[in-house]
Amino acid sequence: MKLDVLLGLQWGDEGKGKIVDVLAPKYDVIARFQGGPNAGHTLEFNKIKHVLHTIPSGVFREETVNIIGNGVVIDPVIFKQEIDELKELNVDLTKNLYISKRAHLILPSHRILDAASEKAKGKTKIGSTLKGIGPTYMDKTGRNGLRVGDIINPGFKEKYEFLTNKHKDLLKQYDFDYNLKEYEESWFKGIEIIKQFKLIESEHEVNTYLNEEKLVLAEGAQGTLLDIDFGSYPFVTSSNTICAGACTGLGVAPNKIGNVIGIFKAYCTRVGSGPFPTELENEEGETLRKQGHEFGATTGRPRRCGWLDLPALKYSVMLNGVTELIVTKADVLSGFDTLKICTHYKFNGKEIDYLPFEVNEPLEPVFKEFKGWKEDITEIDSYEKLPQEFKDYLLYIEKVVKVPIKIVSVGPNRAQTILR
Ligand code: GDP
Ligand code: IMO
Ligand code: MG
C-alpha cells in the first residue's frame, strides 16, 4: 500500500485533528511526522472535547495504532500530561502508541532559549508558541540533540547535563531570568513515562505496515504556509510541514506516497506574527473570530482572521501535490451578506496570481465577491442540501485550484461531516 498524507494548507488550525479522527476508522495506523507540542489538534465527539499536542489523532479509535515519527520533537512533560488526560478518559495507550527512537527531545533549556530569544526580538518576534520547537530543531540540525533512543542508555544523564550546560552558556547572552529546577523534575518523570511505550524505528515499522497492505495515514501539524522552506520566513515554524516532511519524518520513500489530503478553512486564520494579505482588521474579522471561536488550541491567543486566499491555496496545493481537498468551518460563513475570495495580489504595480518570494512586503489582495447565505448549516448531512450560494463558492474554488473537494465540515463534532 501507499502512505496517505493529511496536512494543513494554510497557517495551521485548519481542523486536522477533527478530520483525522473522522478518517481514522478507515486506517490501521495514524502517524505524526513533524512538529511537536506547538500543535493543538482538537477532537469533538459525544460530549467529549479533547486537544492533542504530540499524540496522533487516531487515539480515540481502539483498533488504530498511533505512531510518533522520527521527525517529531517531544517534550516529556507535555507528553506525560497528554497521557494522564487520556487516562482520565479511559484511553490506555501503552499498547497502541509507538514512539520513534529517532524523535528528538525538547529539553527544559530549549523552552527557556525559545522564550529568551523571542523576548530579545521585541517587536520582530515570531510569535512562537514558546514550546522550545526552534531551539530543539536547531540542536537536531546542529548535531547536538538528544533522541528518544538515548533515554534507555546509561550515559543519558551525562548527555543531558552536557547539552543543558551548553544552553546555560548561550543564555548568558540574554537578559532573561529563568528557573530550570522545577521543570527538570517533571521532565525526568516524563522520561520515565516515555519508557513505558514501545520505542521503535519508524522507518522499519511504517514500511513493514505498507508492505503488509495495511493502511497508514500520516498526520501533519501546523500548515504549509508555516513551512521552514516555503512559508513566510522567518515567520514560520522550524520543520517541513509539507508532504515531503512525511517522507523524512517517517522514513518513507517519495514513490510510496498515495493520496495527499489537503485541509483548508473556508476562510483564513493565523496565530503569531507574519504577513497575512487577506487579514480583516475590522468588524468582519471580529465576526469570523467570534463565530469560529478562533482562539489558539495550544496558547489561547486570539487568531487573526481574514478571507480565503486563493494564490496562497494554489501554492500549497502545488507544494504538496494535493490529490483531494477538505474544507472545514464552512458553517462559520453563515450569515454574511457578501463573502470574498482573494484571486490575485497587487504587487509593485502589477497584478499577480501567485505567492511571491516577497511575501513579507505589502501584497494588496484583489477580491471576487460571492453572495452569502443566511441559514445555519451545522445540522445538514448531505451535500445536496447545502445552500446553493455555498456550493457556488466551493465550485469556484475547485475550478481555480483544480482539485476536487471531497469532504465538507460544518461543525467541530465528528458527526458534522459531509462526504461528497
Ligand atoms: P488543527 O490544529 O488543524 O487540528 O485545528 P485546531 O483544533 O487547532 O482548530 C480547529 C478548531 O475548529 C477546533 O476548535 C475544532 O474543534 C474546530 N472545528 C473543526 N472543524 C470545524 C468546523 O467545520 N466548524 C466549526 N465551527 N468548527 C470546527
Ligand atoms: P497546529 O498543528 C497554528 C505558529 C506560531 C508562530 C509560528 C512559530 O495546531 O495547526 P513555533 O512554536 O513553531 O516556534 O511557532 O508558528 N504555529 C502554529 N499556528 N497552528 C499550529 O499548529 C502552530 N504551530 C506553530 O503561532 O506563529
Ligand atoms: Mg491547532
Short mmCIF file of C-alpha atoms and ligand atoms in Angstrom, two decimals:
data_model
loop_
_atom_site.label_atom_id
_atom_site.label_comp_id
_atom_site.label_asym_id
_atom_site.label_seq_id
_atom_site.Cartn_x
_atom_site.Cartn_y
_atom_site.Cartn_z
CA MET A 1 0.00 0.00 0.00
CA LYS A 2 0.95 3.63 -0.29
CA LEU A 3 1.12 6.16 2.51
CA ASP A 4 -1.71 8.71 2.55
CA VAL A 5 -0.80 12.12 3.92
CA LEU A 6 -3.19 14.60 5.51
CA LEU A 7 -1.95 18.12 6.07
CA GLY A 8 -2.93 21.76 6.52
CA LEU A 9 -2.81 24.12 3.54
CA GLN A 10 -2.88 27.42 5.42
CA TRP A 11 -1.28 28.68 8.66
CA GLY A 12 -2.33 25.74 10.83
CA ASP A 13 -5.54 25.07 12.80
CA GLU A 14 -7.44 24.01 9.68
CA GLY A 15 -9.18 21.23 11.64
CA LYS A 16 -6.65 18.44 11.03
CA GLY A 17 -7.38 16.79 14.38
CA LYS A 18 -11.11 16.60 13.73
CA ILE A 19 -10.68 15.18 10.24
CA VAL A 20 -8.02 12.61 11.22
CA ASP A 21 -10.41 11.39 13.92
CA VAL A 22 -13.18 11.13 11.31
CA LEU A 23 -10.98 9.23 8.84
CA ALA A 24 -9.17 7.05 11.40
CA PRO A 25 -11.56 4.05 11.18
CA LYS A 26 -10.52 3.67 7.52
CA TYR A 27 -6.86 3.31 8.53
CA ASP A 28 -4.81 0.79 10.52
CA VAL A 29 -2.16 3.30 11.55
CA ILE A 30 -2.03 7.08 12.13
CA ALA A 31 1.45 8.62 12.28
CA ARG A 32 2.63 12.13 13.16
CA PHE A 33 5.71 13.13 11.14
CA GLN A 34 6.85 16.60 12.25
CA GLY A 35 6.29 19.40 14.70
CA GLY A 36 5.69 18.86 18.37
CA PRO A 37 3.64 20.36 21.18
CA ASN A 38 3.33 23.63 19.26
CA ALA A 39 0.43 21.78 17.63
CA GLY A 40 -3.04 21.69 19.16
CA HIS A 41 -5.40 19.28 17.41
CA THR A 42 -8.99 19.40 18.66
CA LEU A 43 -11.35 16.41 18.53
CA GLU A 44 -15.03 16.51 19.46
CA PHE A 45 -17.42 13.59 19.72
CA ASN A 46 -20.26 12.59 22.03
CA LYS A 47 -19.80 15.09 24.86
CA ILE A 48 -16.01 14.99 24.75
CA LYS A 49 -13.80 17.84 23.55
CA HIS A 50 -10.13 16.95 23.59
CA VAL A 51 -6.94 18.69 22.44
CA LEU A 52 -3.88 16.65 21.42
CA HIS A 53 -0.39 18.12 21.07
CA THR A 54 2.16 15.38 20.40
CA ILE A 55 -0.05 12.32 20.20
CA PRO A 56 -1.68 11.39 16.86
CA SER A 57 -5.41 11.99 16.45
CA GLY A 58 -6.23 8.30 15.98
CA VAL A 59 -6.15 7.59 19.72
CA PHE A 60 -9.90 7.56 20.24
CA ARG A 61 -10.30 4.67 17.79
CA GLU A 62 -9.46 1.50 19.68
CA GLU A 63 -8.26 -0.52 16.71
CA THR A 64 -5.85 2.13 15.45
CA VAL A 65 -2.10 2.05 16.01
CA ASN A 66 -0.61 5.51 16.56
CA ILE A 67 3.00 6.39 15.81
CA ILE A 68 5.07 9.42 16.79
CA GLY A 69 7.59 9.54 13.95
CA ASN A 70 11.27 10.45 13.89
CA GLY A 71 10.53 13.95 12.58
CA VAL A 72 8.55 14.92 15.69
CA VAL A 73 10.06 16.70 18.69
CA ILE A 74 8.77 15.61 22.10
CA ASP A 75 8.57 17.42 25.40
CA PRO A 76 8.29 14.64 28.03
CA VAL A 77 6.38 16.95 30.40
CA ILE A 78 3.67 17.71 27.86
CA PHE A 79 3.65 14.10 26.68
CA LYS A 80 3.01 12.91 30.24
CA GLN A 81 0.20 15.44 30.67
CA GLU A 82 -1.39 14.19 27.46
CA ILE A 83 -1.14 10.58 28.60
CA ASP A 84 -2.62 11.47 32.02
CA GLU A 85 -5.54 13.34 30.44
CA LEU A 86 -6.27 10.40 28.15
CA LYS A 87 -6.17 8.00 31.10
CA GLU A 88 -8.93 10.06 32.72
CA LEU A 89 -11.00 9.33 29.61
CA ASN A 90 -10.16 5.62 29.97
CA VAL A 91 -7.86 5.63 26.98
CA ASP A 92 -4.82 3.49 27.74
CA LEU A 93 -2.23 3.90 25.05
CA THR A 94 0.59 1.70 26.29
CA LYS A 95 -0.40 -0.98 23.76
CA ASN A 96 -1.08 1.03 20.62
CA LEU A 97 1.11 4.13 20.77
CA TYR A 98 4.66 3.70 19.44
CA ILE A 99 7.41 6.30 19.53
CA SER A 100 10.38 6.55 17.18
CA LYS A 101 13.77 6.26 18.85
CA ARG A 102 14.95 8.89 16.39
CA ALA A 103 12.50 11.55 17.57
CA HIS A 104 14.32 14.43 19.28
CA LEU A 105 13.66 15.56 22.84
CA ILE A 106 12.74 19.10 23.81
CA LEU A 107 14.83 19.87 26.90
CA PRO A 108 13.69 22.31 29.59
CA SER A 109 16.52 24.60 28.48
CA HIS A 110 15.20 24.55 24.87
CA ARG A 111 12.00 26.13 26.15
CA ILE A 112 13.96 28.76 28.06
CA LEU A 113 16.06 29.54 24.97
CA ASP A 114 12.88 29.91 22.90
CA ALA A 115 11.43 32.38 25.40
CA ALA A 116 14.71 34.32 25.78
CA SER A 117 15.16 34.59 22.02
CA GLU A 118 11.58 35.78 21.47
CA LYS A 119 11.89 38.36 24.24
CA ALA A 120 15.13 39.68 22.77
CA LYS A 121 13.49 40.07 19.37
CA GLY A 122 10.94 42.50 20.80
CA LYS A 123 8.62 43.77 18.08
CA THR A 124 10.13 41.46 15.46
CA LYS A 125 9.26 38.31 17.44
CA ILE A 126 7.92 35.28 15.55
CA GLY A 127 5.01 34.82 17.94
CA SER A 128 6.26 31.33 18.78
CA THR A 129 4.17 29.04 20.96
CA LEU A 130 7.27 29.03 23.23
CA LYS A 131 7.37 25.24 23.39
CA GLY A 132 11.07 25.08 22.52
CA ILE A 133 10.48 23.94 18.94
CA GLY A 134 13.04 26.21 17.21
CA PRO A 135 15.95 25.53 19.60
CA THR A 136 15.28 21.77 19.51
CA TYR A 137 15.35 21.58 15.71
CA MET A 138 18.46 23.81 15.80
CA ASP A 139 20.19 21.23 18.00
CA LYS A 140 18.97 18.46 15.71
CA THR A 141 20.48 20.02 12.56
CA GLY A 142 23.47 21.22 14.61
CA ARG A 143 24.02 17.55 15.55
CA ASN A 144 23.81 18.19 19.28
CA GLY A 145 20.34 16.88 20.07
CA LEU A 146 19.13 14.15 22.41
CA ARG A 147 16.86 11.49 20.99
CA VAL A 148 14.23 9.22 22.48
CA GLY A 149 16.51 6.23 21.87
CA ASP A 150 19.11 7.82 24.17
CA ILE A 151 16.89 7.63 27.26
CA ILE A 152 17.46 3.91 27.72
CA ASN A 153 21.25 4.25 27.55
CA PRO A 154 23.38 4.50 30.70
CA GLY A 155 25.08 7.77 29.65
CA PHE A 156 21.79 9.65 29.20
CA LYS A 157 22.04 11.83 32.31
CA GLU A 158 25.56 12.96 31.35
CA LYS A 159 24.45 13.80 27.83
CA TYR A 160 21.54 15.77 29.28
CA GLU A 161 23.87 17.73 31.62
CA PHE A 162 26.31 18.42 28.79
CA LEU A 163 23.67 19.88 26.48
CA THR A 164 21.96 21.80 29.30
CA ASN A 165 25.26 23.39 30.31
CA LYS A 166 25.82 24.44 26.73
CA HIS A 167 22.40 26.09 26.77
CA LYS A 168 23.18 27.83 30.07
CA ASP A 169 26.25 29.37 28.38
CA LEU A 170 24.10 30.52 25.48
CA LEU A 171 21.56 32.01 27.87
CA LYS A 172 24.26 34.32 29.30
CA GLN A 173 23.82 36.40 26.12
CA TYR A 174 20.29 37.27 27.11
CA ASP A 175 18.87 39.42 29.85
CA PHE A 176 16.46 36.67 30.90
CA ASP A 177 15.66 35.19 34.31
CA TYR A 178 14.86 31.52 34.46
CA ASN A 179 14.49 28.61 36.83
CA LEU A 180 15.20 25.18 35.38
CA LYS A 181 14.83 23.10 38.54
CA GLU A 182 11.07 22.78 38.74
CA TYR A 183 10.57 21.87 35.09
CA GLU A 184 13.52 19.48 35.18
CA GLU A 185 11.85 17.39 37.86
CA SER A 186 8.69 16.89 35.81
CA TRP A 187 10.85 16.40 32.71
CA PHE A 188 12.59 13.35 34.17
CA LYS A 189 9.22 12.00 35.35
CA GLY A 190 8.05 12.34 31.76
CA ILE A 191 11.12 10.44 30.56
CA GLU A 192 10.08 7.51 32.79
CA ILE A 193 6.62 7.59 31.19
CA ILE A 194 8.09 7.52 27.67
CA LYS A 195 10.00 4.36 28.66
CA GLN A 196 6.66 2.57 29.18
CA PHE A 197 5.91 2.77 25.46
CA LYS A 198 7.15 0.68 22.58
CA LEU A 199 10.16 2.56 21.20
CA ILE A 200 10.52 1.80 17.51
CA GLU A 201 12.37 2.60 14.33
CA SER A 202 9.50 4.23 12.48
CA GLU A 203 11.14 3.72 9.08
CA HIS A 204 11.09 -0.09 9.52
CA GLU A 205 7.73 -0.16 11.26
CA VAL A 206 5.86 2.01 8.74
CA ASN A 207 7.37 0.32 5.67
CA THR A 208 6.51 -3.08 7.11
CA TYR A 209 2.89 -1.98 7.57
CA LEU A 210 2.76 -0.73 3.99
CA ASN A 211 4.30 -3.97 2.68
CA GLU A 212 1.67 -5.92 4.63
CA GLU A 213 -1.05 -3.95 2.77
CA LYS A 214 -2.01 -2.03 5.91
CA LEU A 215 -3.46 1.46 5.52
CA VAL A 216 -1.36 4.21 7.04
CA LEU A 217 -2.25 7.90 7.30
CA ALA A 218 0.42 10.49 8.05
CA GLU A 219 -0.97 13.39 10.12
CA GLY A 220 0.64 16.77 9.54
CA ALA A 221 0.96 19.52 12.10
CA GLN A 222 0.98 23.29 11.53
CA GLY A 223 0.31 24.25 7.91
CA THR A 224 2.06 24.66 4.56
CA LEU A 225 2.38 28.43 4.93
CA LEU A 226 4.38 27.86 8.15
CA ASP A 227 6.88 25.53 6.40
CA ILE A 228 10.52 26.34 7.20
CA ASP A 229 11.46 26.49 3.48
CA PHE A 230 8.30 27.74 1.79
CA GLY A 231 6.44 29.68 4.49
CA SER A 232 6.73 33.42 5.12
CA TYR A 233 10.25 33.12 6.54
CA PRO A 234 11.24 34.00 9.24
CA PHE A 235 7.61 33.90 10.48
CA VAL A 236 7.41 30.13 10.23
CA THR A 237 7.90 27.06 12.35
CA SER A 238 11.15 25.07 12.29
CA SER A 239 10.09 21.94 10.39
CA ASN A 240 9.00 20.95 6.91
CA THR A 241 5.24 20.90 7.21
CA ILE A 242 4.73 19.95 3.55
CA CYS A 243 4.19 16.47 2.17
CA ALA A 244 7.93 15.91 1.72
CA GLY A 245 8.16 16.14 5.52
CA ALA A 246 6.18 12.89 5.75
CA CYS A 247 8.98 11.14 3.82
CA THR A 248 11.77 12.43 6.05
CA GLY A 249 9.66 12.40 9.22
CA LEU A 250 8.68 8.74 8.97
CA GLY A 251 11.28 7.19 6.67
CA VAL A 252 9.03 6.56 3.67
CA ALA A 253 10.24 6.99 0.08
CA PRO A 254 8.53 9.59 -2.17
CA ASN A 255 7.28 6.88 -4.55
CA LYS A 256 5.34 5.35 -1.64
CA ILE A 257 3.13 8.44 -1.19
CA GLY A 258 -0.51 7.82 -2.15
CA ASN A 259 -3.35 10.30 -1.61
CA VAL A 260 -2.40 13.72 -0.36
CA ILE A 261 -5.36 15.13 1.52
CA GLY A 262 -5.17 18.90 1.93
CA ILE A 263 -7.32 20.66 4.52
CA PHE A 264 -8.28 24.31 4.35
CA LYS A 265 -10.68 26.51 6.26
CA ALA A 266 -13.39 28.23 4.24
CA TYR A 267 -11.61 31.46 5.26
CA CYS A 268 -8.12 32.06 6.72
CA THR A 269 -6.63 32.39 10.18
CA ARG A 270 -3.15 32.90 11.52
CA VAL A 271 -1.73 32.98 15.08
CA GLY A 272 1.51 34.78 15.79
CA SER A 273 3.36 37.35 13.68
CA GLY A 274 3.95 37.48 9.94
CA PRO A 275 2.25 38.51 6.71
CA PHE A 276 -1.43 37.79 6.12
CA PRO A 277 -2.54 39.52 2.89
CA THR A 278 -6.31 38.96 3.35
CA GLU A 279 -6.42 39.77 7.07
CA LEU A 280 -9.55 41.63 8.19
CA GLU A 281 -8.79 44.08 10.96
CA ASN A 282 -12.41 45.19 11.13
CA GLU A 283 -15.86 44.06 12.18
CA GLU A 284 -15.95 41.24 9.60
CA GLY A 285 -12.72 39.82 11.06
CA GLU A 286 -14.22 40.11 14.52
CA THR A 287 -17.34 38.23 13.35
CA LEU A 288 -15.21 35.41 11.91
CA ARG A 289 -13.26 35.16 15.17
CA LYS A 290 -16.46 35.12 17.24
CA GLN A 291 -18.45 32.70 15.08
CA GLY A 292 -15.44 30.46 14.50
CA HIS A 293 -14.26 30.56 18.15
CA GLU A 294 -10.87 31.45 16.75
CA PHE A 295 -8.64 31.20 19.80
CA GLY A 296 -5.49 29.05 19.82
CA ALA A 297 -5.87 25.43 20.98
CA THR A 298 -2.32 25.50 22.42
CA THR A 299 -1.86 29.06 23.67
CA GLY A 300 -5.39 30.50 23.84
CA ARG A 301 -4.24 33.52 21.78
CA PRO A 302 -6.90 35.14 19.54
CA ARG A 303 -6.35 34.04 15.95
CA ARG A 304 -6.11 36.69 13.23
CA CYS A 305 -8.91 36.18 10.68
CA GLY A 306 -9.36 37.02 7.00
CA TRP A 307 -10.92 35.98 3.70
CA LEU A 308 -9.84 32.91 1.76
CA ASP A 309 -6.62 33.44 -0.18
CA LEU A 310 -6.53 31.51 -3.46
CA PRO A 311 -2.99 32.35 -4.64
CA ALA A 312 -1.78 31.01 -1.28
CA LEU A 313 -4.02 27.93 -1.55
CA LYS A 314 -2.76 27.19 -5.08
CA TYR A 315 0.80 27.47 -3.80
CA SER A 316 0.07 24.93 -1.05
CA VAL A 317 -1.65 22.54 -3.45
CA MET A 318 1.39 22.70 -5.74
CA LEU A 319 3.98 22.16 -2.99
CA ASN A 320 2.15 19.16 -1.57
CA GLY A 321 0.80 17.53 -4.73
CA VAL A 322 -2.66 17.58 -3.15
CA THR A 323 -4.98 14.98 -4.68
CA GLU A 324 -8.12 15.82 -2.70
CA LEU A 325 -9.35 18.73 -0.64
CA ILE A 326 -11.32 19.02 2.57
CA VAL A 327 -12.94 22.30 3.55
CA THR A 328 -13.68 22.98 7.22
CA LYS A 329 -15.58 25.62 9.19
CA ALA A 330 -17.99 26.28 6.33
CA ASP A 331 -20.68 26.90 8.97
CA VAL A 332 -18.78 29.94 10.22
CA LEU A 333 -19.56 31.79 6.97
CA SER A 334 -23.34 31.58 7.50
CA GLY A 335 -24.95 34.98 7.96
CA PHE A 336 -22.64 37.17 5.86
CA ASP A 337 -24.42 39.15 3.07
CA THR A 338 -21.30 39.03 0.93
CA LEU A 339 -18.27 36.75 1.05
CA LYS A 340 -14.95 37.49 -0.58
CA ILE A 341 -12.20 35.34 -2.05
CA CYS A 342 -8.80 36.78 -2.92
CA THR A 343 -7.95 35.83 -6.51
CA HIS A 344 -4.86 38.00 -7.11
CA TYR A 345 -2.50 40.37 -5.38
CA LYS A 346 -1.41 43.83 -6.48
CA PHE A 347 2.34 43.88 -6.08
CA ASN A 348 4.73 46.55 -7.36
CA GLY A 349 2.02 47.98 -9.63
CA LYS A 350 1.23 44.62 -11.24
CA GLU A 351 -1.46 42.01 -10.67
CA ILE A 352 -0.04 38.58 -9.84
CA ASP A 353 -1.91 35.34 -9.10
CA TYR A 354 0.83 33.57 -7.16
CA LEU A 355 2.53 33.92 -3.79
CA PRO A 356 5.93 35.52 -4.44
CA PHE A 357 9.23 35.39 -2.52
CA GLU A 358 8.46 38.94 -1.35
CA VAL A 359 5.56 37.72 0.77
CA ASN A 360 6.74 39.92 3.65
CA GLU A 361 6.22 43.05 1.54
CA PRO A 362 2.73 44.53 1.16
CA LEU A 363 0.61 42.39 -1.16
CA GLU A 364 -2.74 44.07 -1.79
CA PRO A 365 -5.45 41.47 -2.20
CA VAL A 366 -7.86 41.67 -5.15
CA PHE A 367 -11.20 40.10 -4.24
CA LYS A 368 -14.05 38.40 -6.06
CA GLU A 369 -17.38 38.75 -4.27
CA PHE A 370 -19.86 35.96 -3.62
CA LYS A 371 -23.42 36.09 -2.35
CA GLY A 372 -23.67 34.76 1.19
CA TRP A 373 -26.37 32.59 2.75
CA LYS A 374 -28.31 33.05 5.97
CA GLU A 375 -29.25 29.56 7.04
CA ASP A 376 -27.49 27.60 9.73
CA ILE A 377 -25.79 24.63 8.02
CA THR A 378 -24.48 22.83 11.10
CA GLU A 379 -27.21 20.15 11.00
CA ILE A 380 -27.06 19.49 7.27
CA ASP A 381 -26.00 15.93 6.47
CA SER A 382 -25.75 15.80 2.68
CA TYR A 383 -24.04 17.90 0.05
CA GLU A 384 -27.28 18.33 -1.93
CA LYS A 385 -28.98 20.07 1.00
CA LEU A 386 -26.31 22.77 1.35
CA PRO A 387 -27.30 26.30 0.23
CA GLN A 388 -26.69 26.93 -3.49
CA GLU A 389 -24.64 30.05 -2.61
CA PHE A 390 -22.21 27.88 -0.66
CA LYS A 391 -21.99 25.32 -3.47
CA ASP A 392 -21.19 28.17 -5.90
CA TYR A 393 -18.43 29.29 -3.52
CA LEU A 394 -16.96 25.78 -3.44
CA LEU A 395 -17.28 25.23 -7.21
CA TYR A 396 -15.33 28.41 -7.84
CA ILE A 397 -12.51 27.24 -5.54
CA GLU A 398 -12.39 23.85 -7.27
CA LYS A 399 -12.31 25.49 -10.69
CA VAL A 400 -9.30 27.63 -9.80
CA VAL A 401 -7.39 25.08 -7.72
CA LYS A 402 -8.24 22.13 -9.98
CA VAL A 403 -8.52 19.58 -7.18
CA PRO A 404 -11.84 18.08 -6.02
CA ILE A 405 -13.30 18.94 -2.61
CA LYS A 406 -14.24 15.57 -1.13
CA ILE A 407 -15.36 16.45 2.39
CA VAL A 408 -17.17 19.47 3.82
CA SER A 409 -17.02 20.02 7.58
CA VAL A 410 -19.92 22.02 9.04
CA GLY A 411 -19.13 21.89 12.76
CA PRO A 412 -16.50 20.76 15.26
CA ASN A 413 -18.17 17.46 16.05
CA ARG A 414 -17.16 14.17 14.44
CA ALA A 415 -20.72 13.83 13.15
CA GLN A 416 -20.82 17.24 11.46
CA THR A 417 -19.01 15.99 8.39
CA ILE A 418 -20.43 15.73 4.87
CA LEU A 419 -18.86 13.31 2.40
CA ARG A 420 -19.34 14.41 -1.17
P1 GDP B 1 -5.89 21.64 13.94
O1 GDP B 1 -4.71 22.19 14.64
O2 GDP B 1 -5.75 21.72 12.46
O3 GDP B 1 -6.25 20.26 14.39
O4 GDP B 1 -7.11 22.58 14.32
P2 GDP B 1 -7.46 23.17 15.79
O5 GDP B 1 -8.02 22.08 16.60
O6 GDP B 1 -6.32 23.92 16.35
O7 GDP B 1 -8.52 24.27 15.42
C1 GDP B 1 -9.69 23.97 14.74
C2 GDP B 1 -10.88 24.40 15.64
O8 GDP B 1 -12.05 24.41 14.87
C3 GDP B 1 -11.13 23.43 16.76
O9 GDP B 1 -11.70 24.13 17.83
C4 GDP B 1 -12.15 22.47 16.17
O10 GDP B 1 -12.99 21.86 17.13
C5 GDP B 1 -12.96 23.41 15.32
N1 GDP B 1 -13.53 22.86 14.08
C6 GDP B 1 -13.04 21.90 13.25
N2 GDP B 1 -13.85 21.76 12.17
C7 GDP B 1 -14.85 22.65 12.33
C8 GDP B 1 -15.99 23.02 11.53
O11 GDP B 1 -16.22 22.50 10.45
N3 GDP B 1 -16.79 24.01 12.02
C9 GDP B 1 -16.56 24.62 13.21
N4 GDP B 1 -17.39 25.58 13.60
N5 GDP B 1 -15.50 24.31 13.98
C10 GDP B 1 -14.65 23.34 13.54
P1 IMO B 2 -1.46 23.07 14.54
O1 IMO B 2 -0.82 21.74 14.31
C1 IMO B 2 -1.16 27.42 14.23
C2 IMO B 2 2.81 29.19 14.71
C3 IMO B 2 3.06 30.03 15.93
C4 IMO B 2 4.09 31.00 15.40
C5 IMO B 2 4.92 30.12 14.48
C6 IMO B 2 6.16 29.54 15.11
O2 IMO B 2 -2.33 23.13 15.74
O3 IMO B 2 -2.10 23.58 13.30
P2 IMO B 2 6.70 27.70 16.97
O4 IMO B 2 6.05 27.40 18.27
O5 IMO B 2 6.63 26.58 15.99
O6 IMO B 2 8.07 28.25 17.14
O7 IMO B 2 5.83 28.92 16.34
O8 IMO B 2 4.07 29.06 14.08
N1 IMO B 2 2.32 27.82 14.97
C7 IMO B 2 1.06 27.42 14.77
N2 IMO B 2 -0.02 28.12 14.36
N3 IMO B 2 -1.25 26.08 14.43
C8 IMO B 2 -0.18 25.37 14.83
O9 IMO B 2 -0.20 24.03 14.92
C9 IMO B 2 1.05 26.04 15.05
N4 IMO B 2 2.28 25.65 15.44
C10 IMO B 2 3.05 26.75 15.39
O10 IMO B 2 1.88 30.68 16.33
O11 IMO B 2 3.47 31.98 14.60
MG MG B 3 -4.27 23.64 16.10
#
